[in-house]
Amino acid sequence: MSSGVAVDLENITIRFGDFTAVKDANVNINGGDFFSFLGPSGCGKTTILRAVSGFLDPSEGRVLIGGKDMAGIGPNKRPTALIFQNLALFPLMKVWENIAFSMEVAGASAGERRKRADELLDMIALGGQGDKLPSELSGGQKQRVAIARALCANPDVLLLDEPLSALDLKLRQHMRTELREIQKRVGITFIYITHDQGEALTMSDNVAVMKAGVIEQIDTGHHIYDDPSTPFVASFVGENNVFRGKVKSINGANAVISTNRSGDLLSRITPAQVGKMQVGDDAMMFIRPEALELAPTDAASETTITANVMNEEFEGNSFSVFLEGDGGKMIKMSVPNLGQDHISARGENLSLRYDASNAVAMPAGELASE
Amino acid sequence: MSSANLIRVALGAYLLIFFSYLLGPLVVMSLTAFNSASFPAVSPWACFSYEWFEVLFNDKHIRDGIYYSVVIGIGTVILSVSMGLAASIVLTQVWPKLRSTYYTMIIAPILIPGVVLGISTLVFWDRVGAFLGVSDGSLLHGLFHNGIFLTILGQSTFIASYTMLVFVARLQRFDTDLTEAALDLGATHTQAFRKVLLPFMRPAIASASVLAFLASFENYNTTTFTILEYKTLTTVLAQKVRLGINPSISSLAFIIIVLTIFAALAFEAANRNKDRKLAAAQGRGVTQKSGILPSFLTGNPAAVVLVLLAFMVIVMVGTAQRYSPEACKIAVREAKQIEIQKRIDALKETRRQKEDAKAAQQPSNAAPATPNNSSAFGNVFAPGNLSGDAPEQKVDEPEPQSGTGAFGNVFAPDNLSSD
Amino acid sequence: MKKPMIFSQFFKNNGAVMGSALIGLVAFWLIFLIILPQLSMLDYSFRYNLPPAEVGGPKDVYTLSNYEHLIYGSDSSHQTYNTVDLKVFMRTILAAMLVTIFNIFLCYPLAYFLGQSKGSGFVRLLVVLLIIPYWINEILRAFALRIIFGDSGLLNEALMFLHLTSAPIDFIRQDIALYAGLGYAYILLMLFPMYNVIESLDRNQIEAARDMGASWLHIHRRIVIPYAKPGIVSGATMVFMLSAGALAAPQILGGPSSLWFTQLVYQWFNDSLNWQQGAAYAIVLLVSTIVIVLTVMRVFKVNMGDIGK
Ligand SMILES: Nc1ncnc2c1ncn2[C@@H]1O[C@H](COP(=O)(O)OP(=O)(O)OP(=O)(O)O)[C@@H](O)[C@H]1O
Ligand SMILES: [Mg+2]
């Protein structure tokens, strides 16, 4: 079993004609990591993966696998295996032939191939199904065959392009755990692409969030969620209430933001931006719905917002309360379900408070989608 | 109500006319293959006979023609299928701005008259020879002036466009990720082509090959220019047909028609069978437990007809070994001779009348009763038989009113019912 | 700068071996089978028919004489124009057009019927019946018609039997056999493109129109025919080109005096052994038919991409 190998992207830019699909990406992936690229559709995730696997050459920059420059090395010579967005199982070959294809092209005998395929079939819990055609398998089974086929090539790096996107929710959650387990077992580097943040956050050691060809942040799932370094990341990953305004004062890692509609609010400056913000700058401040809680009505401070209840939705483990603050500012609050019948009444005026350490401020920028 | 009926009747009539136009000539031609008359015709029907098949099988030109047609067909299949496949793959990858120009160029040969293709091939390779300065008798000179070589090139020029169309249709459903997956798993480009794309294209390659072979086999316009000293079946046929036709060509046509029907039915039956298997696999198939007929035949009319047809052919070949039309032929000859005798008699009669009239010296009343030889066959056979054996039959045998009528002789030979 | 990029990408996508094989095959086809032969025929048509010894010599210069011959005839003839050949040319083009139009009218109802009544066993049978004559040799098909139209052919026999005519009609000399044969030879190339297009027409469109009270004629004029246009034009193009370029049918079904333009080409090549003259005639045929087809395609706004579907 091969151990993980590091993958480094150095200043990669990829252009299609005049269109720049990936702009100056720098990524260092440790050997044996589960690394995810997260971003909205069309942001260039697949393009990066294709550059790693060798189907296209970056217009600028280098791809290093295990420290070795991959320029001029074709996809069939790289120690990577790609699991395609649509799996790309060979429809005319039996399942076991699919799995052992990499051995077939390397000239292994049918006996050897069958043996290895059967081992892998057992591993993916499809023992005895090797003689089926891919069309005779269920979605999740095909998924596992694709993984086995890639693993059979003994790659140092496994590249997965949204492999779970076609599955239903239950199967998807199941496959997440399974993938993570496989990764731990084989110990190779996984590079995983998804636009599902839940997937990225639960499985990965590190996540790169992309926006329109640019890598916005590379961090652990925790940091991506708690310390987003750009407004895009803050608004793309999870839900967030955004407050626009200007920096009123800065005190070390904290700042007071004079928001356009909700008064002055105190917030932590996101770690990546500490020391980079100036008083008077345009700023954005984010508070997650679950960081808001009810406060006594008369409490007036720099961590309190008042708003009128518009609507309330029951979501099982929590209630979502939608409120309208001053100037029509929409705010969402999430309250855990602890057995209450309801949180609020429509039209009720509420005071919401938060802990300043749960709010993050950063220079204003583009949001994921408004 | 009645207008709907009217439309239905009109549609029926139209279908009848259309298919008569399409199939009628082929049926008539097939029938003439079995008429012993030396000119292909169904009327007058002489004798049911297989002799034209014998003539056909003994015709060296036709045998040679078939041989070269097959050789050229194979060469054309190989060349046009490879070129068509390559061109269709390139079409999927060609730079978008170039695509329509490229497509126009590779589809153009379909629209170039075959005559023009033949000529240009001939002229071009002659030029190539001259340009390279190859001398008479050298290997290259021989190649550039070899009818088989030139014909394969000339035919492939446009047949490759046909195969290309077949491949493009299939390639549209190919997922290029599959090729990339193969490469990613370590396959070379050649391996990826051989193990992934080629198996996917196999059905299309099969149908393109059949198409190419048939198109080559029946090509005339291009071949007649490029074939030079060789012969293909079509050029032999064209020559024969132009020089004078005889029913051995009909018998060849009959064989080709039967083979075509065989192929069409087999294809249809295979399709049906596949459809049903698919339906059965999907769990909504008909219950298959017919005891008498094999499952291949149940609910598959094409297959049933196919089997019947095969049976008929076997019977035909079987009877052909036994059946001899000699008796009939003699009868026909005799009938003919009676006819001739009658004419001679009539002639004599007129002459006698004339003489009588002369004798009676009434020239104004003389009726010029020349026999009416409106039938071409009458003329064809008359001279030979007139000078031949003398007629000596019972003159009182009843005869059809008009011996040369369209159906006059059809019922004469009893053999017809043995068909 | 861009072109080499494209090529390198092509070789990257296909590998050196496969890439060269693909490019090689396509280049061979395009250059050696399509482009250069047409060009060399064009070149040939502007040259004198010289004995081999003089080829490449001082007399081997370009000339328009081969084209002049088609228009003015040979120097020795008494007429100002080459009326014989020009007449043949005009007749070929016009007759090919007529045959095409005839085929359109004959095939449209059937294409519609087949295309709209999907999948029934009867329709399948009809399609099989259609395919059979498609694969019978062109020569044999012409031969079949000759049996029918001949002096003593079935048709004449039948007509005389019915006393519709007293003497056989010379269908061949009257060119009736030729036109029937040309119509017959390529009818399926008209039918199938039409059928393929009409088959893809959504039945609901027709039903919606009928629902709104459109007459039968109106439905065809406004819905079916516009939709089927690419198929009709594609079929018409094929039939026209093939009829104008036909050789077998005129040779077999044409009367001794009624020549088809391709027969003139054939004679120049095979009887007179004047390739240059023949090439010029072939070029005239090619260019005029292509001009006609392109004009028709432009008038009816149909693309090259629709041909051959
Ligand atoms: N071969 C190509 N030629 C031109 N543009 C391309 C090509 N491949 C991708 N693009 C463009 O590059 C951008 C990024 O594409 P990419 O496939 O990497 O998106 P993605 O992030 O994988 O999206 P998704 O989540 O939908 O798969 C898109 O705007 C796409 O249109
Ligand atoms: Mg993608």
Coordinates of N, CA and C in Angstrom, one line a residue, chain A residues 50 53 55 75-78 80-93 98 101-106 149-150 153 159, chain B residues 170 174-203 281:
Chain A
R50 N -8.2 18.5 -13.3 CA -7.7 18.1 -14.6 C -6.2 18.4 -14.8
S53 N -4.4 15.9 -12.8 CA -4.3 14.5 -13.3 C -3.6 14.5 -14.7
F55 N -4.7 16.1 -17.7 CA -5.5 16.2 -18.9 C -5.3 17.6 -19.6
P75 N -1.3 12.0 -18.5 CA -2.2 11.4 -17.5 C -1.9 10.0 -17.2
N76 N -1.5 9.2 -18.2 CA -1.3 7.8 -18.0 C 0.0 7.5 -17.3
K77 N 0.8 8.6 -17.2 CA 2.1 8.3 -16.5 C 2.1 8.9 -15.1
R78 N 1.1 9.6 -14.7 CA 1.1 10.2 -13.4 C 0.6 9.3 -12.3
T80 N -1.6 9.4 -10.3 CA -2.9 9.8 -9.8 C -4.0 9.0 -10.4
A81 N -5.1 8.9 -9.7 CA -6.3 8.2 -10.3 C -7.4 9.1 -10.1
L82 N -8.2 9.3 -11.1 CA -9.3 10.2 -11.0 C -10.7 9.5 -11.0
I83 N -11.5 9.9 -10.1 CA -12.9 9.4 -10.1 C -13.8 10.5 -10.7
F84 N -14.4 10.2 -11.8 CA -15.0 11.3 -12.6 C -16.4 11.7 -12.0
Q85 N -16.7 12.9 -12.4 CA -18.0 13.5 -11.9 C -19.1 12.5 -12.3
N86 N -19.0 11.8 -13.5 CA -20.1 10.9 -13.8 C -19.6 9.5 -13.7
L87 N -18.6 9.2 -13.0 CA -18.0 7.9 -12.8 C -17.2 7.3 -13.9
A88 N -17.8 7.5 -15.2 CA -17.1 6.9 -16.4 C -16.7 5.5 -16.2
L89 N -17.6 4.7 -15.7 CA -17.4 3.2 -15.8 C -17.5 2.8 -17.2
F90 N -16.7 1.8 -17.7 CA -16.8 1.3 -19.0 C -18.0 0.5 -19.2
P91 N -19.0 0.9 -20.0 CA -20.3 0.2 -20.0 C -20.2 -1.2 -20.6
L92 N -19.3 -1.4 -21.4 CA -19.2 -2.7 -22.1 C -18.4 -3.8 -21.4
M93 N -17.7 -3.3 -20.3 CA -16.9 -4.3 -19.6 C -17.6 -4.7 -18.3
N98 N -13.7 -3.8 -15.3 CA -13.6 -2.3 -15.0 C -12.5 -2.1 -13.9
F101 N -8.9 -2.7 -14.9 CA -8.5 -2.2 -16.2 C -7.1 -1.7 -16.2
S102 N -6.6 -1.1 -15.1 CA -5.3 -0.5 -15.0 C -4.3 -1.7 -15.1
M103 N -4.6 -2.9 -14.6 CA -3.7 -4.0 -14.7 C -3.7 -4.6 -16.1
E104 N -4.9 -4.5 -16.7 CA -5.0 -5.0 -18.1 C -4.1 -4.2 -19.0
V105 N -4.1 -2.9 -18.9 CA -3.3 -2.1 -19.9 C -1.8 -2.3 -19.5
A106 N -1.6 -2.7 -18.3 CA -0.2 -2.9 -17.9 C 0.3 -4.3 -18.3
R149 N -11.9 0.8 -8.8 CA -11.2 0.8 -10.1 C -10.0 1.8 -9.9
A150 N -10.3 2.9 -9.3 CA -9.2 3.9 -9.1 C -8.1 3.4 -8.2
A153 N -5.3 0.9 -9.4 CA -4.2 1.4 -10.1 C -3.0 1.8 -9.1
L159 N -8.0 11.4 -7.0 CA -8.7 12.6 -7.2 C -10.2 12.3 -7.4
Chain B
R170 N -23.0 7.8 -34.1 CA -22.7 7.0 -32.9 C -21.8 7.7 -31.9
F174 N -21.1 9.0 -27.4 CA -19.9 8.5 -26.6 C -19.5 9.5 -25.6
D175 N -19.3 9.0 -24.4 CA -18.8 9.8 -23.3 C -17.3 9.9 -23.3
T176 N -16.8 11.1 -23.6 CA -15.3 11.2 -23.8 C -14.6 11.0 -22.4
D177 N -15.4 11.1 -21.4 CA -14.8 10.8 -20.1 C -14.2 9.4 -20.0
L178 N -14.9 8.5 -20.8 CA -14.4 7.1 -20.7 C -13.0 7.0 -21.3
T179 N -12.7 7.7 -22.3 CA -11.3 7.6 -22.8 C -10.4 8.2 -21.8
E180 N -10.8 9.3 -21.2 CA -9.9 9.9 -20.2 C -9.7 9.0 -19.0
A181 N -10.8 8.3 -18.6 CA -10.7 7.4 -17.5 C -9.7 6.3 -17.8
A182 N -9.7 5.8 -19.0 CA -8.7 4.8 -19.4 C -7.3 5.3 -19.4
L183 N -7.1 6.5 -19.9 CA -5.8 7.1 -19.9 C -5.3 7.3 -18.4
D184 N -6.3 7.8 -17.6 CA -5.9 8.0 -16.2 C -5.5 6.8 -15.5
L185 N -6.1 5.6 -16.0 CA -5.7 4.4 -15.3 C -4.5 3.8 -15.9
G186 N -3.8 4.5 -16.8 CA -2.5 4.1 -17.3 C -2.5 3.6 -18.7
A187 N -3.6 3.6 -19.4 CA -3.6 3.1 -20.7 C -2.9 4.1 -21.6
T188 N -2.3 3.6 -22.7 CA -1.8 4.5 -23.7 C -2.9 5.0 -24.5
H189 N -2.7 6.0 -25.4 CA -3.8 6.4 -26.3 C -4.3 5.3 -27.2
T190 N -3.3 4.5 -27.6 CA -3.7 3.4 -28.5 C -4.5 2.4 -27.8
Q191 N -4.1 2.1 -26.5 CA -4.9 1.2 -25.7 C -6.3 1.7 -25.4
A192 N -6.4 3.0 -25.1 CA -7.7 3.6 -24.8 C -8.6 3.5 -26.0
F193 N -8.0 3.7 -27.2 CA -8.7 3.6 -28.4 C -9.2 2.2 -28.6
R194 N -8.3 1.3 -28.5 CA -8.6 -0.1 -28.8 C -9.6 -0.7 -27.8
K195 N -9.4 -0.4 -26.5 CA -10.2 -1.1 -25.5 C -11.5 -0.3 -25.1
V196 N -11.6 1.0 -25.4 CA -12.7 1.7 -25.0 C -13.5 2.2 -26.2
L197 N -12.9 3.0 -27.0 CA -13.7 3.6 -28.1 C -14.1 2.6 -29.1
L198 N -13.1 1.7 -29.5 CA -13.4 0.8 -30.6 C -14.6 -0.2 -30.2
P199 N -14.6 -0.8 -29.0 CA -15.7 -1.6 -28.7 C -17.0 -0.9 -28.7
F200 N -17.0 0.4 -28.3 CA -18.2 1.2 -28.3 C -18.6 1.4 -29.8
M201 N -17.7 1.6 -30.7 CA -18.0 1.9 -32.1 C -18.3 0.6 -32.9
R202 N -18.1 -0.5 -32.3 CA -18.2 -1.8 -33.0 C -19.5 -1.9 -33.8
P203 N -20.7 -1.7 -33.2 CA -21.9 -1.8 -34.0 C -21.9 -0.8 -35.2
A281 N -35.9 -8.6 -20.1 CA -34.9 -8.3 -19.1 C -35.5 -7.3 -18.2

